[in-house]
Coordinates of C-alpha atoms in Angstrom, one line a residue:
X1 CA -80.6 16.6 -7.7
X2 CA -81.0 19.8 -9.5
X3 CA -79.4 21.4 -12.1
X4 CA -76.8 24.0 -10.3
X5 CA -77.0 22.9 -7.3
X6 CA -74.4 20.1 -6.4
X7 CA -75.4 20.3 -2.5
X8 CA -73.2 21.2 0.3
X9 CA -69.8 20.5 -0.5
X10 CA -69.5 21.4 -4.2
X11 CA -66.3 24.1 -5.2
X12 CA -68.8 26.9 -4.5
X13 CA -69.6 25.9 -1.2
X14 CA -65.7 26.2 -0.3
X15 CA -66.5 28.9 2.0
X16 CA -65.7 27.6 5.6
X17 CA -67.8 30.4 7.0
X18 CA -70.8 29.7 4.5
X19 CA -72.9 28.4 7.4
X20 CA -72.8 31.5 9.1
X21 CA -74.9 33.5 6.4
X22 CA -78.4 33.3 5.3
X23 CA -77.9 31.6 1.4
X24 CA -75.3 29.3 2.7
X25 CA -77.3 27.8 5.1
X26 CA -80.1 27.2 2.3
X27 CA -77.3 25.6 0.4
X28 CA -76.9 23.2 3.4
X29 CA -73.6 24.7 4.8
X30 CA -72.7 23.5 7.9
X31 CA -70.4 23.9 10.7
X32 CA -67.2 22.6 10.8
X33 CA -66.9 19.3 13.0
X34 CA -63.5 19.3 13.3
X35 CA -62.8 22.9 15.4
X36 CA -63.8 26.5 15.0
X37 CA -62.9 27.9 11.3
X38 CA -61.4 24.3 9.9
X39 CA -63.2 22.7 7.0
X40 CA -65.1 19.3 7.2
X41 CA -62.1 17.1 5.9
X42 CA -59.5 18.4 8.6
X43 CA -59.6 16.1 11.7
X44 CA -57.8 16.5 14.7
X45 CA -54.9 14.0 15.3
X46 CA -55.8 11.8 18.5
X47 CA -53.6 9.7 20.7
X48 CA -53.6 5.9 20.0
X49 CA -56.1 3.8 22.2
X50 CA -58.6 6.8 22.3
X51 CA -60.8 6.6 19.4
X52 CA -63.6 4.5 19.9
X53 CA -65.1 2.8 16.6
X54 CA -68.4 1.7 15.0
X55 CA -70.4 4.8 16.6
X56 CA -71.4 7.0 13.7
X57 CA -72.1 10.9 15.4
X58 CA -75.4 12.1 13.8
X59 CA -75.1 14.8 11.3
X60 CA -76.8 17.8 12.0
X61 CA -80.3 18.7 10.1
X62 CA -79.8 20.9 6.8
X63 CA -80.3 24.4 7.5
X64 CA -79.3 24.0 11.3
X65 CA -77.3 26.6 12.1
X66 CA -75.7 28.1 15.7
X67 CA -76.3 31.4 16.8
X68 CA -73.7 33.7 15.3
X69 CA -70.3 33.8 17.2
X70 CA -70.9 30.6 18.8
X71 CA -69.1 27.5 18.6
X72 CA -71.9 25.0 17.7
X73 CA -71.3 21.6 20.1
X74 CA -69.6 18.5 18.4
X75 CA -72.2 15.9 18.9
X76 CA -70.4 12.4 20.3
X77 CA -68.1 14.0 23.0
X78 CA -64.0 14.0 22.3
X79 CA -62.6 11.0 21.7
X80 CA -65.7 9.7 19.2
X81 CA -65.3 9.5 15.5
X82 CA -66.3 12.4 13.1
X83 CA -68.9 11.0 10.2
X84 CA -66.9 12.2 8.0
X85 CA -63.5 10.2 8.5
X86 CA -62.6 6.7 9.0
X87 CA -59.6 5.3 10.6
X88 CA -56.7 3.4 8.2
X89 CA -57.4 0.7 10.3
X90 CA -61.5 0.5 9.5
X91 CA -60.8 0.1 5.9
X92 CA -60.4 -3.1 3.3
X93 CA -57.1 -4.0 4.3
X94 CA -55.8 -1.4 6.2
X95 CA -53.7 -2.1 9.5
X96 CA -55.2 -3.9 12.3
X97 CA -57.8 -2.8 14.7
X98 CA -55.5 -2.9 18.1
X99 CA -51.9 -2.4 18.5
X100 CA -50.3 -3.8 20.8
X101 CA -49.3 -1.9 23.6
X102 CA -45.6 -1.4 24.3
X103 CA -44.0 -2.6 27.6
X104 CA -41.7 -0.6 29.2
X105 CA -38.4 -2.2 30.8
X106 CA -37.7 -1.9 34.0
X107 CA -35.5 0.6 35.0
X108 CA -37.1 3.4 32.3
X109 CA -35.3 6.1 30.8
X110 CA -34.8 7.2 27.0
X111 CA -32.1 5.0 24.9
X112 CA -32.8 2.2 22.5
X113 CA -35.5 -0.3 23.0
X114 CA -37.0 2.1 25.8
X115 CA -33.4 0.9 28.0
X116 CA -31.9 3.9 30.5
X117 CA -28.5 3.7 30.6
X118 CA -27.0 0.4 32.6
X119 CA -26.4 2.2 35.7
X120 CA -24.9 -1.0 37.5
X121 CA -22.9 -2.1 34.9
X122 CA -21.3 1.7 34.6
X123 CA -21.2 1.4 38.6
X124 CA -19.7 -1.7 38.5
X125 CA -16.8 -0.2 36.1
X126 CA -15.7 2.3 38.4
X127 CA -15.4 0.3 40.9
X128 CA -13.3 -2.2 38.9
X129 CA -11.0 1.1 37.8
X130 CA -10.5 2.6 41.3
X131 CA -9.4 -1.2 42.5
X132 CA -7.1 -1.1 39.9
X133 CA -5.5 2.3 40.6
X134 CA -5.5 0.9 44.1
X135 CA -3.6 -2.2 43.3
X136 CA -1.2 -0.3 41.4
X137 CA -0.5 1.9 43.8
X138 CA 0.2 -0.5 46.1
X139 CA 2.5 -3.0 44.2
X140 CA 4.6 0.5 43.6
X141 CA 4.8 0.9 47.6
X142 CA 6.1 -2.7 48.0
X143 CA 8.4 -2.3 44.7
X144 CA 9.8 1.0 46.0
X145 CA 10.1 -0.5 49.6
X146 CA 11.9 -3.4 48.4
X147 CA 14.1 -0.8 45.9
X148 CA 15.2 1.0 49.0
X149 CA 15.8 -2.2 50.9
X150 CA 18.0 -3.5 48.3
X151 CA 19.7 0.2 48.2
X152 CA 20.4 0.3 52.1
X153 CA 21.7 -3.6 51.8
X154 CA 23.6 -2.8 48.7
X155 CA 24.8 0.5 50.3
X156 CA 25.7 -1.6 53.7
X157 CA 27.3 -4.2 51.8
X158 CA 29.8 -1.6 50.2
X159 CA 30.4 0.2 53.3
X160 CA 31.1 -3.2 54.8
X161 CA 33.5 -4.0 52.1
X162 CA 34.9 -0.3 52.5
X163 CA 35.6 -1.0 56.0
X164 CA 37.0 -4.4 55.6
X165 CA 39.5 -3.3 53.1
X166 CA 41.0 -0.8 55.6
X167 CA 43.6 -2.1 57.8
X168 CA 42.8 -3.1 61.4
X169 CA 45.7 -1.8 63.8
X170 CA 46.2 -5.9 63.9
X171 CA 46.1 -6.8 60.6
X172 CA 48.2 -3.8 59.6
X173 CA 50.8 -5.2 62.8
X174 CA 50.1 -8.6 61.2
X175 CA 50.8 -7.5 57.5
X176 CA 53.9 -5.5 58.2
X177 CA 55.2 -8.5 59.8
X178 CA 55.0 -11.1 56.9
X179 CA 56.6 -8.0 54.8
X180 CA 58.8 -6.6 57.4
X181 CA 61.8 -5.4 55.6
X182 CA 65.3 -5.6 57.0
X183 CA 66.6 -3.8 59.6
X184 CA 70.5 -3.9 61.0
X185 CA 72.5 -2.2 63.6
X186 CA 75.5 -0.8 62.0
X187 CA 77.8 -2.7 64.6
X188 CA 76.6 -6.0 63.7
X189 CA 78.1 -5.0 59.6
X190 CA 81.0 -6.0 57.8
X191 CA 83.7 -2.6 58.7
X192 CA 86.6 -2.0 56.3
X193 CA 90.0 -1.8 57.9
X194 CA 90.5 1.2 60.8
X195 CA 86.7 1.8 61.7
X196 CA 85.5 0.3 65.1
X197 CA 82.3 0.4 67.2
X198 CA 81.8 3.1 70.3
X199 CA 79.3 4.2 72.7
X200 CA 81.0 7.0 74.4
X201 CA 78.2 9.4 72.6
X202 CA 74.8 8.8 74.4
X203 CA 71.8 8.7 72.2
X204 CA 72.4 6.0 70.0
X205 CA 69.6 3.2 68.9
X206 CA 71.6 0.1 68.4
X207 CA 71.3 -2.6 71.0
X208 CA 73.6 -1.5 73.9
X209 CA 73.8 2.3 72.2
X210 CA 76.8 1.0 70.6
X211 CA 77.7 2.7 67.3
X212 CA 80.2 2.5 64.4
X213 CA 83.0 5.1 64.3
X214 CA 86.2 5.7 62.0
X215 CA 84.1 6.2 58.8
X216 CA 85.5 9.8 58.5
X217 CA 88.5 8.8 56.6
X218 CA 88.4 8.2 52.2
X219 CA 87.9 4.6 51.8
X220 CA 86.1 3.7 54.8
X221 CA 83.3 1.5 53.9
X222 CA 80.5 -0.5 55.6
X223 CA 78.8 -3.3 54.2
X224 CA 74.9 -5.3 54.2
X225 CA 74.2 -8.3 52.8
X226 CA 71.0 -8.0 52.1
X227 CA 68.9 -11.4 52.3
X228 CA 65.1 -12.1 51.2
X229 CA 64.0 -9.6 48.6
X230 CA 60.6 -10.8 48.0
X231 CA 60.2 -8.2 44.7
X232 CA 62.6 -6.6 42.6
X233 CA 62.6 -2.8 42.8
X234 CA 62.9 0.8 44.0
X235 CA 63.2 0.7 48.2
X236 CA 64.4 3.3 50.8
X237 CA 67.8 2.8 52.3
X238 CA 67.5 4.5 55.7
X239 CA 70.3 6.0 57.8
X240 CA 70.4 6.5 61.1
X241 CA 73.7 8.7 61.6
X242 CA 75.3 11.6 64.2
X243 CA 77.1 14.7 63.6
X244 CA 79.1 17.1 66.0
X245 CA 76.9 19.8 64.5
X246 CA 78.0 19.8 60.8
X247 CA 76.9 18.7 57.6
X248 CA 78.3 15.5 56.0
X249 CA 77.5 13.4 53.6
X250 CA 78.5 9.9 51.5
X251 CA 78.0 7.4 48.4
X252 CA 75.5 4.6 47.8
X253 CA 76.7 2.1 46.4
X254 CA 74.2 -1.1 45.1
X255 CA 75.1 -4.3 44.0
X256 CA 78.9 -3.0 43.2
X257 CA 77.3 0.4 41.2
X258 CA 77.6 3.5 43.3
X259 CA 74.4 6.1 42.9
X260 CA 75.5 9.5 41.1
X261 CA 73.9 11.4 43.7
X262 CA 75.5 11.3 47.5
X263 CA 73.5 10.7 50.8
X264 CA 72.5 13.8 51.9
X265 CA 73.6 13.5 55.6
X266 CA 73.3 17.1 56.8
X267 CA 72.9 18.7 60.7
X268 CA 68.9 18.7 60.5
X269 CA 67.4 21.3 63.0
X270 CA 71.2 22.6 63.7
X271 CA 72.3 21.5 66.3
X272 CA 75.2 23.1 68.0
X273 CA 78.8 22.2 67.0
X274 CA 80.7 19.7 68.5
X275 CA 77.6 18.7 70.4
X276 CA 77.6 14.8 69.2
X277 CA 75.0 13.3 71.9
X278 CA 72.5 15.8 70.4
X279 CA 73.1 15.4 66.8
X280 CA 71.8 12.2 66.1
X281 CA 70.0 12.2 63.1
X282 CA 67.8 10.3 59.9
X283 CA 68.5 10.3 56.3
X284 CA 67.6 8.1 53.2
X285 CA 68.1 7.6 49.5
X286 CA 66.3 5.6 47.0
X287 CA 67.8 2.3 45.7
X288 CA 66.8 -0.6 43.2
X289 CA 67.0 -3.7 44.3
X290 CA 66.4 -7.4 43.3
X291 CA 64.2 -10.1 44.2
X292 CA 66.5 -12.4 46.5
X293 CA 69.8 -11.1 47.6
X294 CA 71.5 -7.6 47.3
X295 CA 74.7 -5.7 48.7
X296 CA 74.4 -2.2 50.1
X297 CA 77.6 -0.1 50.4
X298 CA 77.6 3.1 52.4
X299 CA 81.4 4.7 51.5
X300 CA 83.5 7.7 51.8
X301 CA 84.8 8.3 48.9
X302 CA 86.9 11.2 47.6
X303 CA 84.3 14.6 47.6
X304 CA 82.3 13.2 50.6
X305 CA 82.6 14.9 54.1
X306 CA 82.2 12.0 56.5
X307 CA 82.4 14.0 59.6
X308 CA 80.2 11.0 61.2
X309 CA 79.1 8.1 62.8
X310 CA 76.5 5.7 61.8
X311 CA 74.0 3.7 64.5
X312 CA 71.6 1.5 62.6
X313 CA 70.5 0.7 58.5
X314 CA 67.0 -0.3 57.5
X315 CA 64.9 -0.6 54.3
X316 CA 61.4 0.6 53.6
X317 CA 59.0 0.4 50.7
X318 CA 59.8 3.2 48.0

């Protein structure tokens, strides 16, 4: 080699369009191999699996040039090597010649290991959710139809028991009964001295519409022995009475102690005076009495009016 002149590729001969002019082509510039307007050492990158290897592509003749503006013809066709590079692979130790090709898994798609996503399995999870809503709704069905159940027997039972604890007409007849308290016609009750029994004046309730009469004098007295008491306490003494259209009234008096207040026995609704067959009438006045036996006193005493004549006594719950 002469002095000066280093050849083709020396720093001077960086030029990438050197071949196109007279001197560079004496200093054996050449076209590029690699593409229009790269330099020698620039190589296009190629898939893998499309390089062929151990065919050299002839290098042109020194001083061979194209026709100016043309794109001189790669010799070797695409896909051969360029003489100037060499695969990693062809090299003292470099990588092997083949790689080996990569499968890809049924069911393609992106994701790691070439793997789509598992369709089926996300499939298969719905389906396993809806069931489950499904079931859920349905156990609340049966749990809410069983609630209401238990409501409407609960609800039955109580009205049943509401029922029950009222009264039938029968047991009410049947109840009164064991507790009936007593009832007396005044004729049948021990009279103090200069009263007798009547039944000139219709009207009366005592058996026969006989009735006691005489009590209109101070001191006249009738008295009940009261028998079977089942509870001590407060019970209303009842009255039935007549007046000839006036007021009267008379003392209480319980187990020897007479009540403070007298027993109202007044001409309710009025009737006219002297009229005795239409003034029979009620009255009553709370006593306390005990468990067992008790005496009952109806007296005129000094104050009372006792302008009257008394049909039957009876006691009733306070």
């Amino acid at each position: 080699m002469t002095p000066g002149n280093n050849g083709a590729s020396t720093p001077e001969d960086d030029d990438p369009f050197g071949y196109l002019y007279a001197d560079g082509q004496a200093n054996g510039a050449q076209p590029p191999s690699g593409g229009y307007g790269y330099p020698n050492s620039v190589n296009r990158v190629r898939a893998v699996g499309t390089r062929s290897y151990g065919q050299q592509q002839p290098q042109a003749a020194a001083g061979q040039a194209a026709a100016y503006g043309q794109v001189p013809q790669q010799q070797g066709g695409y896909g051969r090597p360029n003489a100037h590079y060499a695969a990693p692979e062809t090299l003292p130790g470099g990588a092997g010649a083949t790689t080996a090709p990569q499968h890809q898994v049924p069911g393609g798609g992106g994701g790691r290991g070439g793997r789509g996503p598992n369709t089926k399995g996300l499939l298969i999870g719905a389906i396993a959710v809806v069931a489950a809503v499904v079931i859920g709704i349905g156990v609340a069905m049966v749990g809410g139809d069983k609630d209401d159940k238990k409501s409407e027997d609960q609800a039955g039972s109580d009205q049943s028991q509401s029922q029950s604890a009222e009264p039938t007409p029968s047991a009410s007849k049947s109840g009164a009964s064991q507790v009936e308290l007593p009832k007396v016609d005044a004729k049948t009750l021990r009279l103090s001295p200069g009263m007798s029994t009547a039944s000139e004046f219709k009207g009366a309730k005592a058996d026969g519409g006989v009735y006691v009469t005489g009590f209109n004098q101070v001191g006249a007295k009738v008295t009940w022995t009261v028998d079977g008491i089942k509870k001590a306490g407060s019970y209303k003494f009842y009255v039935n009475y007549g007046v000839p259209g006036t007021d009267a009234d008379a003392t209480v008096v319980v187990n020897g102690k007479a009540d403070a207040r007298p027993m109202n026995m007044e001409n309710f609704g009025g009737t006219p005076k002297g009229d005795w067959e239409q003034g029979w009438k009620n009255t009553w006045a709370t006593v306390n009495l005990n468990k067992g036996t008790n005496t009952i006193e109806l007296a005129c005493n000094e104050g009372n009016k006792c302008d009257a004549v008394l049909d039957q006594f009876y006691l009733a719950k306070a």
